[in-house]
Short mmCIF file of C-alpha atoms and ligand atoms in Angstrom, two decimals:
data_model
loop_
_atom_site.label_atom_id
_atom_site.label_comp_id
_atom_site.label_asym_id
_atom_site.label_seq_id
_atom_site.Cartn_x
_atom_site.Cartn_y
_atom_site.Cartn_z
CA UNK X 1 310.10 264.65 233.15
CA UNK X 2 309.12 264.24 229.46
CA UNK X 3 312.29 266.34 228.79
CA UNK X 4 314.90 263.73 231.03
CA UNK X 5 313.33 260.69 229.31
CA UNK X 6 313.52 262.52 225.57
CA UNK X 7 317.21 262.97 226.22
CA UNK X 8 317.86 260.06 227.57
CA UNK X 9 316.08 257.94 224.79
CA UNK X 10 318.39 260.05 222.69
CA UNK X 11 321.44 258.92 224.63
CA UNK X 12 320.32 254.98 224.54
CA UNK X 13 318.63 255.08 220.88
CA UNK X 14 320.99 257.39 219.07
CA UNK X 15 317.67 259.28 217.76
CA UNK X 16 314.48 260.51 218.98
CA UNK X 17 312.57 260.69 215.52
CA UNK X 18 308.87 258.71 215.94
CA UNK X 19 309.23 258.73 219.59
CA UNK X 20 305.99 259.36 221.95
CA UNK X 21 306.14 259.95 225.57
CA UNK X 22 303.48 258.60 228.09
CA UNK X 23 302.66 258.54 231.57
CA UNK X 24 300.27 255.60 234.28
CA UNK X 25 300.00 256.23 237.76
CA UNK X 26 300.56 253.78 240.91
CA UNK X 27 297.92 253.17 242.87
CA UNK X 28 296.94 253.22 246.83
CA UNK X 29 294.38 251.34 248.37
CA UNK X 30 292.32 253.41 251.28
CA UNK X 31 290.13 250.01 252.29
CA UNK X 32 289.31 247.06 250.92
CA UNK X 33 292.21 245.03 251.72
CA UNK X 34 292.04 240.95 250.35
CA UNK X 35 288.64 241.59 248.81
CA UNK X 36 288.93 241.99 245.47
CA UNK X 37 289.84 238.00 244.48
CA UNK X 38 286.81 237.35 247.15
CA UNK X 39 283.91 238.90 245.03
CA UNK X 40 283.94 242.27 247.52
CA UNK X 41 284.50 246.16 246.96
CA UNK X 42 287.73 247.91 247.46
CA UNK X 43 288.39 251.23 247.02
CA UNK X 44 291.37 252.54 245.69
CA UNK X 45 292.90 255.46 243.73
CA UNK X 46 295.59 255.90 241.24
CA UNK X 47 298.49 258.88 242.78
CA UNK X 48 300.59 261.47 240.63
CA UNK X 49 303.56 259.38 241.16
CA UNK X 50 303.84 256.19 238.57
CA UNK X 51 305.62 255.28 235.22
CA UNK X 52 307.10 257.44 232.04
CA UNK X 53 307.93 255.83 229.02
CA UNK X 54 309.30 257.03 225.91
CA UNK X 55 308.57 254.64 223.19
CA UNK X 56 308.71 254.51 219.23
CA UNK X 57 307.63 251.56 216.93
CA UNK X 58 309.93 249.39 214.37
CA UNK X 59 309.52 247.94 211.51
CA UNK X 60 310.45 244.85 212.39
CA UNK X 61 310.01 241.39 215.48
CA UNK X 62 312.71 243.02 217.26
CA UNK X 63 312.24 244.62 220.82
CA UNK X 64 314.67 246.98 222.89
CA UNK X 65 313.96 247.64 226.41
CA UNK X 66 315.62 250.58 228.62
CA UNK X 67 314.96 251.38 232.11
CA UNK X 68 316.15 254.17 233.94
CA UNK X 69 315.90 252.32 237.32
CA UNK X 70 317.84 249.45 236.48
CA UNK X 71 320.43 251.48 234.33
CA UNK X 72 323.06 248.85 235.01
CA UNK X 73 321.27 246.35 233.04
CA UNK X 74 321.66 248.34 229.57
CA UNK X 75 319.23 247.83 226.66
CA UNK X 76 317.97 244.43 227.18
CA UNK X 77 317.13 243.00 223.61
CA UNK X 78 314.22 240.47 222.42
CA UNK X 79 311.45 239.60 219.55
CA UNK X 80 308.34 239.23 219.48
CA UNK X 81 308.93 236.31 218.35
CA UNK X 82 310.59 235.31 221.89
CA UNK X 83 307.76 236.15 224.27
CA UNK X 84 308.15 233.46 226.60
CA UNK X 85 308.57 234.16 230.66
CA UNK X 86 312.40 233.80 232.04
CA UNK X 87 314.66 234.95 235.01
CA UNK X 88 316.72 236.81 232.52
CA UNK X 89 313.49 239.11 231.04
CA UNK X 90 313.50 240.29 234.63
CA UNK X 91 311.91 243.57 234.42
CA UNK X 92 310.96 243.11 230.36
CA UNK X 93 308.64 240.04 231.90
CA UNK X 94 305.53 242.64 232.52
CA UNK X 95 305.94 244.46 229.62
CA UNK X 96 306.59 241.13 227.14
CA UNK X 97 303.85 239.63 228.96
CA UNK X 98 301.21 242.61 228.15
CA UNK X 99 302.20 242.03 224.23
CA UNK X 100 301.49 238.58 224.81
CA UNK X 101 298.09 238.68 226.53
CA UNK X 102 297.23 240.81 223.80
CA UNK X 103 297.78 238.21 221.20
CA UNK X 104 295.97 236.13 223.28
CA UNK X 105 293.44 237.98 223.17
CA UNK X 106 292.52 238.35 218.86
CA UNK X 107 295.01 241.55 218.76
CA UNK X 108 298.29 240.75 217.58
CA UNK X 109 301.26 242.97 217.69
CA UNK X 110 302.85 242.57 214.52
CA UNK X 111 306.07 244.67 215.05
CA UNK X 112 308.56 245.84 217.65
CA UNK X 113 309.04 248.80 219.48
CA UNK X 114 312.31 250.57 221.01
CA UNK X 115 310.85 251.39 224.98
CA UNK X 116 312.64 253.56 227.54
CA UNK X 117 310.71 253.58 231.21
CA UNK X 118 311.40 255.63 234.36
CA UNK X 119 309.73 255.20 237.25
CA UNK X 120 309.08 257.23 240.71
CA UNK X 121 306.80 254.87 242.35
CA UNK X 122 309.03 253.53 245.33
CA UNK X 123 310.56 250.58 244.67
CA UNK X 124 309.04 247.25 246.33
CA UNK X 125 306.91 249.54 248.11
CA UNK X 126 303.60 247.57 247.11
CA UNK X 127 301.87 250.89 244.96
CA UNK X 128 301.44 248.51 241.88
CA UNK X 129 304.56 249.52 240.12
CA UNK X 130 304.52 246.00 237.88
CA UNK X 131 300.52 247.01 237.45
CA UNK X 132 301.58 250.40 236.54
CA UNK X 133 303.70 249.13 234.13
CA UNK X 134 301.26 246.40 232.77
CA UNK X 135 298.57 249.40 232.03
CA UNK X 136 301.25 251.75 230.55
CA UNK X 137 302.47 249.05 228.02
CA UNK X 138 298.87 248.20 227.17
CA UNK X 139 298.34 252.30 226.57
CA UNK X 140 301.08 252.11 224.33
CA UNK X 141 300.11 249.18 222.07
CA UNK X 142 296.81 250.35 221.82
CA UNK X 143 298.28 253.94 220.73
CA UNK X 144 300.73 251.97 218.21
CA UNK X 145 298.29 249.79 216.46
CA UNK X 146 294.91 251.41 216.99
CA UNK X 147 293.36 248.19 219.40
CA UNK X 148 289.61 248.51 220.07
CA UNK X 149 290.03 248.12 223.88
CA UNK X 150 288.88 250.64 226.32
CA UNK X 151 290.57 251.64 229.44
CA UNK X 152 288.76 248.86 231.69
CA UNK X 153 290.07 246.74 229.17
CA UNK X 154 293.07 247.28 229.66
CA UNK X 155 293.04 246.83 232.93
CA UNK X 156 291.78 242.90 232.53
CA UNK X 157 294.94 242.47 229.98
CA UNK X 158 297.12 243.38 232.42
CA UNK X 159 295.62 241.02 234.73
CA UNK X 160 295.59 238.42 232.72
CA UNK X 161 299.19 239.06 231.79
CA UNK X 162 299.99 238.84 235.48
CA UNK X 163 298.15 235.81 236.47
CA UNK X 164 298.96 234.05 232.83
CA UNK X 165 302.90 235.06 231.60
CA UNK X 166 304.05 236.03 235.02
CA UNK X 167 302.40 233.58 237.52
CA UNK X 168 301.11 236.03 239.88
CA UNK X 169 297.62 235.13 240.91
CA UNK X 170 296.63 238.92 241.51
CA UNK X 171 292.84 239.81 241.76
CA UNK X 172 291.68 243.34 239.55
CA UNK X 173 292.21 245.84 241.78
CA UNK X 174 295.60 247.47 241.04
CA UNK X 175 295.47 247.32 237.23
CA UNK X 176 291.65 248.58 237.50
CA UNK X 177 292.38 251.94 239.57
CA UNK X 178 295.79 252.70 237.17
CA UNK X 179 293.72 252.23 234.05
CA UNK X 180 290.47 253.86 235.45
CA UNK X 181 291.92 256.80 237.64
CA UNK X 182 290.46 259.88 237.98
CA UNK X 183 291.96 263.06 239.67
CA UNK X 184 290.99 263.20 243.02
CA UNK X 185 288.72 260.84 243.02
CA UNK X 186 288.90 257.36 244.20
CA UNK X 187 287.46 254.35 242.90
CA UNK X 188 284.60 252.51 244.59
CA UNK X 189 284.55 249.13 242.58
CA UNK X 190 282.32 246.01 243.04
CA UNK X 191 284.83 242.96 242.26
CA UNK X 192 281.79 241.03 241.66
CA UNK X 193 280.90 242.77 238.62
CA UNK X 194 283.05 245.50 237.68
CA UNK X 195 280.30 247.72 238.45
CA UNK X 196 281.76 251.43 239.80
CA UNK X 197 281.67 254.80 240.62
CA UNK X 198 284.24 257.64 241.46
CA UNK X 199 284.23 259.04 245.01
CA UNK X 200 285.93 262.13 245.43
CA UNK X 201 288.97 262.34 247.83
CA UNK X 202 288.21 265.89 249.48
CA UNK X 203 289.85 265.66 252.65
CA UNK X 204 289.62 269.71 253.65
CA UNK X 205 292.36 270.16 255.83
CA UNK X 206 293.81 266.62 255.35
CA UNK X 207 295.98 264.72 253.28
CA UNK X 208 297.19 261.02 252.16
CA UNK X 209 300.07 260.33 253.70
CA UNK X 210 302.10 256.77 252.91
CA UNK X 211 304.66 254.97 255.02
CA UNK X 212 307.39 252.15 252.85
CA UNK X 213 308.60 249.78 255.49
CA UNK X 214 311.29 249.39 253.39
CA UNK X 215 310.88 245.74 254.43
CA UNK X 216 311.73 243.66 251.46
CA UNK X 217 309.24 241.00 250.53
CA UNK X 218 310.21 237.36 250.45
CA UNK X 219 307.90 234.77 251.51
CA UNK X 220 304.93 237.75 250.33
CA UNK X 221 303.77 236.26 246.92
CA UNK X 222 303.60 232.44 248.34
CA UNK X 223 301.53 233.56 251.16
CA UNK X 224 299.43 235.47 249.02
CA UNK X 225 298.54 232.21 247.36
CA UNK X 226 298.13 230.66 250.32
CA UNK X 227 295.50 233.35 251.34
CA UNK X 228 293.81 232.92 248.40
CA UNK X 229 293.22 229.41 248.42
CA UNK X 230 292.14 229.59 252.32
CA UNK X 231 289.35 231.75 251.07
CA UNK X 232 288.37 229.04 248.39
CA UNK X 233 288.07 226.31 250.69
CA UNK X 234 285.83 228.51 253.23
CA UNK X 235 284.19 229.54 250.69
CA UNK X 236 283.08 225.89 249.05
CA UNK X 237 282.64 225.26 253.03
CA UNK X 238 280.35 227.73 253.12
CA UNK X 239 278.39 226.63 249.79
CA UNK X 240 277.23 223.63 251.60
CA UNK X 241 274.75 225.18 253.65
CA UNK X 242 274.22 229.07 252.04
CA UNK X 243 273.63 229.59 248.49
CA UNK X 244 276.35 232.57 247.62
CA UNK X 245 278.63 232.43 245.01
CA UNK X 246 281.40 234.51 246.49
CA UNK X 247 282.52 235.99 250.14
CA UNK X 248 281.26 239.08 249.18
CA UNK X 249 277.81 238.14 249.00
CA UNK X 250 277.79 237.76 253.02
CA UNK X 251 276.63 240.42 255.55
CA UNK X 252 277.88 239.91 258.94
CA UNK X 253 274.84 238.50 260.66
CA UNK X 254 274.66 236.09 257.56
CA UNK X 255 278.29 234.96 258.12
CA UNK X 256 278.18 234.30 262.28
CA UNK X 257 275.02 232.02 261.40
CA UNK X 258 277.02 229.75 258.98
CA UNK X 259 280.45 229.96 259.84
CA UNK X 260 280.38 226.92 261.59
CA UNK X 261 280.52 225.13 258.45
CA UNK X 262 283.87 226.44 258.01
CA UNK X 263 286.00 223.19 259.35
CA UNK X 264 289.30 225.13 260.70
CA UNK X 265 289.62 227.88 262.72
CA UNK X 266 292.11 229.34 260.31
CA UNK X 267 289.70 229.49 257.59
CA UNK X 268 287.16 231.38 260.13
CA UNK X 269 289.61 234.11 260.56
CA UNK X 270 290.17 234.39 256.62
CA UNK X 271 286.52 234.21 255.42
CA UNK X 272 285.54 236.29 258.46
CA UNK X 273 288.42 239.34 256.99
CA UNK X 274 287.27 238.85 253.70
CA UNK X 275 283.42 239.69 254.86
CA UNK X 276 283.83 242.02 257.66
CA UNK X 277 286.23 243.84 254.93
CA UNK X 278 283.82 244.09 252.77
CA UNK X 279 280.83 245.60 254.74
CA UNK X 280 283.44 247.74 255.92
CA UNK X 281 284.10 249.47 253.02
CA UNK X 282 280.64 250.22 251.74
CA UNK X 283 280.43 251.94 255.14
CA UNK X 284 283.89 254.10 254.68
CA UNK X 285 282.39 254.91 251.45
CA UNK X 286 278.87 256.15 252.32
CA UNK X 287 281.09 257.81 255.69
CA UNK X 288 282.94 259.58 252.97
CA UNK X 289 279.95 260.76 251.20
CA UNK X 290 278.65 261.92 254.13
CA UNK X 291 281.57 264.21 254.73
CA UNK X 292 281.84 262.21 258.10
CA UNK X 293 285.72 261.90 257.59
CA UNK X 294 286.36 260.27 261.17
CA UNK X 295 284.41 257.22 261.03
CA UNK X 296 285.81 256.71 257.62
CA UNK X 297 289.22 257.03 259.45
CA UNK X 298 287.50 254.69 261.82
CA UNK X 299 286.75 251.96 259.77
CA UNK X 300 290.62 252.30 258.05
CA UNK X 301 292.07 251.05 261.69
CA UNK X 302 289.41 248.67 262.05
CA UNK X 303 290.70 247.41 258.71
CA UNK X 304 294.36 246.99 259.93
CA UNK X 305 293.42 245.15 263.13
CA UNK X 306 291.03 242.71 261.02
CA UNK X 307 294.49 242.35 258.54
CA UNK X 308 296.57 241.95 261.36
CA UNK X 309 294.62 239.30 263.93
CA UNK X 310 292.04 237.42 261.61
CA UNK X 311 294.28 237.90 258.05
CA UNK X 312 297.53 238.01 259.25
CA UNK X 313 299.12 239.59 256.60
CA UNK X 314 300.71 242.37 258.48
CA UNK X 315 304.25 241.60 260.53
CA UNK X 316 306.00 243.57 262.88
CA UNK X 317 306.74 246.18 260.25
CA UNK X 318 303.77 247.00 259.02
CA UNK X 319 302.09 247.02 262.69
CA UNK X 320 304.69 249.14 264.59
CA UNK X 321 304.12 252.10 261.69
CA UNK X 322 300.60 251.90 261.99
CA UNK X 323 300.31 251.64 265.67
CA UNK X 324 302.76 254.65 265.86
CA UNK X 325 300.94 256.32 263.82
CA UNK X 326 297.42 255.90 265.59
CA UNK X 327 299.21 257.78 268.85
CA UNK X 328 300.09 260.71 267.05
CA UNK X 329 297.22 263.60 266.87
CA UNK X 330 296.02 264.74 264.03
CA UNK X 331 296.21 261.08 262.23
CA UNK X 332 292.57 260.39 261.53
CA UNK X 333 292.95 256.89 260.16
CA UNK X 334 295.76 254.55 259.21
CA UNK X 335 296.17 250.78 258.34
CA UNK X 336 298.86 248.56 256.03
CA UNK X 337 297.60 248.74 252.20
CA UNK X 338 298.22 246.55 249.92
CA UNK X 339 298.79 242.55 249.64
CA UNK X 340 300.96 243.25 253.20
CA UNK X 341 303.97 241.10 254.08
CA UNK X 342 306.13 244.29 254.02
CA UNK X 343 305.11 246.97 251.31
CA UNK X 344 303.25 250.34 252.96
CA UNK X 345 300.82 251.80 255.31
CA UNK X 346 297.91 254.73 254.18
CA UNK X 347 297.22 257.14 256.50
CA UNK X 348 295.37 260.76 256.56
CA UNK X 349 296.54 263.10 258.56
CA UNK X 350 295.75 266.80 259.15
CA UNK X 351 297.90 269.30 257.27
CA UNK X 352 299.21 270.61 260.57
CA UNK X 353 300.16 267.04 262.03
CA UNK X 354 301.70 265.94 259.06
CA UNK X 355 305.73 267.20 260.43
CA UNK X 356 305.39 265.73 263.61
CA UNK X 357 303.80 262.15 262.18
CA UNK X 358 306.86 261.93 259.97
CA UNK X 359 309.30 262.68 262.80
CA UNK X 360 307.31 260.74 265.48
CA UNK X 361 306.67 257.71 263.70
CA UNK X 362 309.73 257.45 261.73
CA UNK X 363 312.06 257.74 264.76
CA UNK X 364 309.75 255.17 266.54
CA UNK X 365 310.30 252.99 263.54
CA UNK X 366 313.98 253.17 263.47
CA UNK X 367 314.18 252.41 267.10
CA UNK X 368 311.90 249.26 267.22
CA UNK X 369 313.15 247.61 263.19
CA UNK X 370 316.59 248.79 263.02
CA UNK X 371 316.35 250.94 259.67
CA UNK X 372 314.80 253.57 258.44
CA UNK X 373 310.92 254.45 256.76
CA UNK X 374 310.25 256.61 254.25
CA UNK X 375 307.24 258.88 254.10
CA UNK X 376 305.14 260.20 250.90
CA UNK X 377 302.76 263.01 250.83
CA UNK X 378 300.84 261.69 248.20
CA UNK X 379 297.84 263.06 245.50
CA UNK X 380 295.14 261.58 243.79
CA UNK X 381 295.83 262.13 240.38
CA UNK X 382 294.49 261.03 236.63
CA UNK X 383 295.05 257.55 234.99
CA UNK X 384 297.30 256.53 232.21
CA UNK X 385 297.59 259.09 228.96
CA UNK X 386 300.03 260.73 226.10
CA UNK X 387 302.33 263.38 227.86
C1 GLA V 401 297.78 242.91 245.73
C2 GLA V 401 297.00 242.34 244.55
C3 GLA V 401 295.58 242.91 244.50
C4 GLA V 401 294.88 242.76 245.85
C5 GLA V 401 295.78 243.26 246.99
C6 GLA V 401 295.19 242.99 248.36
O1 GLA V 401 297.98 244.29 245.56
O2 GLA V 401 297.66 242.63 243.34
O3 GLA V 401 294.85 242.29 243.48
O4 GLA V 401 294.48 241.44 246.07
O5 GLA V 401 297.07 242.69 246.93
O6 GLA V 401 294.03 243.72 248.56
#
């Protein structure tokens, strides 16, 4: 890969002299689904698929941008003088907005760079390639102009460059397990806190398997606002009569006693995903550690059906691949992952199932939806670094 983007840097730039070549992962989320803006755990891990860049500083304001999967756009031009959100930016919104949140943050970048990207992170498919992209252009600064910021760090700038430059009101989780990945391991993360450790991923026998819907997302990022704000209300419902400062500080039993100071029924469901969710993922995770691999397969449907009835956050889509997938044999857990509205499904299957899920649920999917799925045996792999 290093060699494809080195020549083709070459082909866009004219030169490769001062150039650097760097790689951050995508993510996938195994459970914790709508918990991580709701003071909860989730648990995700970064893959071996993500983004490359090949990218060389200027002397000057002036910054070229080149990406290999939007080759029809050519070199889009700007300064850093100019970093200021637009429709036109398109793509060259995340990484103009990292630069940004960095000078918003007491670390100003003083002088351009010429960038080149390719990524093999499905497109649309909801693995965090605009998070990937956040962390890898964060990497690179911090390379370029010797930033004290560690990798969590990172991770919070490209946050706040989502939520601040490009109006996406995204919780931690996605830039925190590209920034923070380890190979196979995944991340067990209190949103509370930051507080975490690394789980490994040993799935003897087993692998990761992920499902794209290939549905594209509209209405997605509105109703993930709306989702959010649901939460708020229950939860400054719920302050009224329990002292807690977020969802995540509720057990179940704790929950059924006050939810009744939730006023809508629509708010129940949401506050009730966002603790059940929770409590169900420090129980994957000690399943997990306990080698008991079923129950944590278990608790991954039990996920899904709380996303689908109480969250709703799932559609047609997103439910048909799943529930195909829970009739194959051999598929020991399997939900939607991800904000939902479209995007992908996680599932771990056994090494010998893995053909027939593939077949089975991708013709069942084409049957029911009208077009096709696409499947990804995926790995756990290392966050972002020099290649
Ligand atoms: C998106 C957001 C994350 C998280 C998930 C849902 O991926 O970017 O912060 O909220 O949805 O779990």
């Amino acid at each position: 890969m290093k060699d494809t983007i080195l020549r083709k840097f070459k082909e866009v730039y004219g030169d490769t002299e001062g150039v650097k070549t760097f790689f951050a992962p995508g993510r996938v989320n195994l459970i914790g689904e709508h918990t991580d803006y709701n003071g909860g755990h989730v648990f995700p891990c970064a893959l071996t698929i993500g983004t490359y860049a090949a990218a060389r500083r200027r002397q000057d304001k002036k910054l070229r941008f080149y990406s290999m999967n939007f080759e029809k756009l050519g070199v889009l031009e700007s300064s850093l003088e100019d970093l200021v959100p637009s429709k036109e930016a398109g793509w060259t919104n995340y990484p103009k907005g990292v630069m940004w949140a960095f000078g918003q943050k007491g670390m100003e970048v003083t002088e351009g760079m010429d960038l080149l990207l390719y990524g093999n992170i499905p497109n649309g498919s909801g693995l965090s390639s605009s998070a990937s992209v956040e962390v890898l252009t964060g990497y690179i600064l911090r390379d370029f102009f010797g930033f004290e910021v560690d990798n969590q760090g990172l991770a919070l700038i490209g946050q706040y460059s989502e939520n601040q430059y490009n109006k996406v009101n995204c919780g931690i989780m996605d830039q925190f397990a590209i920034a923070m990945g380890r190979k196979d391991n995944a991340i067990f993360l209190d949103t509370a806190d930051l507080s975490y450790t690394y789980a490994p991923i040993a799935l003897k026998g087993a692998k990761i398997v992920i499902a794209s819907s290939n549905k594209k997302r509209g209405l997605g990022d509105s109703k993930y606002n709306e989702r959010r704000s649901e939460c708020e209300t229950a939860l400054a419902e719920l302050q009224k009569v329990v002292e807690i400062e977020s969802l995540g500080d509720l057990d179940q039993e704790t929950f059924e006693k006050y939810q009744s100071a939730i006023q809508s029924e629509v708010r129940r469901k949401r506050a009730r995903h966002a603790v059940c969710e929770n409590q169900r993922t420090i129980r994957a995770v000690e399943a997990l550690k306990a080698d008991d691999v079923a129950l944590f397969g278990q608790l991954m449907n039990a996920s899904h059906v709380s996303l689908r009835d109480d969250y709703e956050v799932t559609g047609v889509e997103l439910d048909t691949l799943v529930e195909e997938a829970w009739k194959v044999e051999g598929v020991i857990g399997s939900r939607m992952t991800g904000a939902g509205f479209g995007g992908c499904t996680v599932s771990i299957v056994r090494d010998e199932a893995i053909d027939a899920f593939i077949d089975q649920v991708g013709k069942a999917y084409e049957a029911r939806i009208g077009y096709k799925a696409d499947f990804y045996v995926v790995e756990v792999g290392d966050g972002p670094g020099e290649i």
